[in-house]
Amino acid sequence: MKKIWQWLKDSKRLKHLLLGVGVGLGADDLYCAEYVGIGVAGSLEFKGYQWGGMPDWIDFAFTFVGVNIGYTIRYFVYE
């Protein structure tokens, strides 16, 4: 279990997931959530690339999955 938590803390993956959930909770429509999720995840990875790093596709995926989780929670709570 410690290895999993360490892997999630690596490269701030857990923060990417939680940020994605927050974005998904604020989206009105699935269409909006998907496009904003791709935009936010892409911009976060582009920022990392501009600061001398390599894009981490796992972080990209965690942000995008977080958006989908957030929108699913919103859908079941509000509709």
Tab-separated table of C-alpha atoms in Angstrom:
chain	number	residue	atom	x	y	z
A	1	MET	CA	0.000	0.000	0.000
A	2	LYS	CA	2.899	2.350	0.742
A	3	LYS	CA	4.219	1.853	-2.779
A	4	ILE	CA	0.868	2.847	-4.264
A	5	TRP	CA	0.674	6.027	-2.167
A	6	GLN	CA	4.263	6.873	-3.043
A	7	TRP	CA	3.485	6.360	-6.741
A	8	LEU	CA	0.427	8.637	-6.410
A	9	LYS	CA	2.478	11.320	-4.669
A	10	ASP	CA	5.148	11.046	-7.355
A	11	SER	CA	4.833	13.925	-9.842
A	12	LYS	CA	1.766	15.171	-7.931
A	13	ARG	CA	-0.554	12.600	-9.513
A	14	LEU	CA	-3.045	12.816	-6.658
A	15	LYS	CA	-3.242	16.595	-7.088
A	16	HIS	CA	-3.901	16.121	-10.803
A	17	LEU	CA	-6.749	13.753	-9.964
A	18	LEU	CA	-8.288	16.099	-7.384
A	19	LEU	CA	-7.975	19.111	-9.684
A	20	GLY	CA	-9.739	17.118	-12.380
A	21	VAL	CA	-12.563	16.212	-9.985
A	22	GLY	CA	-12.984	19.899	-9.143
A	23	VAL	CA	-13.167	20.848	-12.805
A	24	GLY	CA	-15.669	18.057	-13.478
A	25	LEU	CA	-17.882	19.190	-10.608
A	26	GLY	CA	-18.062	22.656	-12.142
A	27	ALA	CA	-18.981	21.515	-15.653
A	28	ASP	CA	-22.582	21.867	-16.834
A	29	ASP	CA	-22.502	19.268	-19.586
A	30	LEU	CA	-20.461	16.201	-20.479
A	31	TYR	CA	-19.358	17.927	-23.684
A	32	CYS	CA	-18.062	20.876	-21.671
A	33	ALA	CA	-16.370	18.605	-19.113
A	34	GLU	CA	-14.514	16.620	-21.784
A	35	TYR	CA	-13.184	19.656	-23.644
A	36	VAL	CA	-12.215	21.546	-20.513
A	37	GLY	CA	-10.599	18.396	-19.097
A	38	ILE	CA	-8.466	17.926	-22.200
A	39	GLY	CA	-7.554	21.620	-22.177
A	40	VAL	CA	-6.604	21.704	-18.505
A	41	ALA	CA	-4.653	18.444	-18.659
A	42	GLY	CA	-2.840	19.561	-21.810
A	43	SER	CA	-1.975	22.959	-20.411
A	44	LEU	CA	-0.608	21.442	-17.196
A	45	GLU	CA	1.639	19.127	-19.174
A	46	PHE	CA	2.680	21.914	-21.541
A	47	LYS	CA	3.632	24.041	-18.531
A	48	GLY	CA	5.796	21.189	-17.254
A	49	TYR	CA	7.412	20.847	-20.661
A	50	GLN	CA	8.144	24.584	-20.849
A	51	TRP	CA	9.898	24.445	-17.485
A	52	GLY	CA	12.352	21.873	-18.786
A	53	GLY	CA	10.554	18.638	-17.995
A	54	MET	CA	9.021	15.984	-20.149
A	55	PRO	CA	5.259	15.627	-20.498
A	56	ASP	CA	3.952	12.934	-18.194
A	57	TRP	CA	1.064	11.148	-19.880
A	58	ILE	CA	0.078	9.480	-16.628
A	59	ASP	CA	-0.544	12.923	-15.089
A	60	PHE	CA	-2.526	13.858	-18.196
A	61	ALA	CA	-4.641	10.731	-17.820
A	62	PHE	CA	-5.180	11.303	-14.089
A	63	THR	CA	-6.435	14.843	-14.740
A	64	PHE	CA	-8.780	13.648	-17.473
A	65	VAL	CA	-10.076	10.721	-15.387
A	66	GLY	CA	-10.614	13.112	-12.481
A	67	VAL	CA	-12.750	15.346	-14.692
A	68	ASN	CA	-14.888	12.370	-15.650
A	69	ILE	CA	-15.247	11.295	-12.017
A	70	GLY	CA	-16.217	14.822	-10.999
A	71	TYR	CA	-18.802	15.132	-13.740
A	72	THR	CA	-20.255	11.717	-12.874
A	73	ILE	CA	-20.647	12.789	-9.233
A	74	ARG	CA	-22.310	16.031	-10.358
A	75	TYR	CA	-24.629	14.172	-12.706
A	76	PHE	CA	-25.870	11.756	-10.039
A	77	VAL	CA	-26.223	14.422	-7.335
A	78	TYR	CA	-27.914	17.195	-9.331
A	79	GLU	CA	-29.953	15.259	-11.889
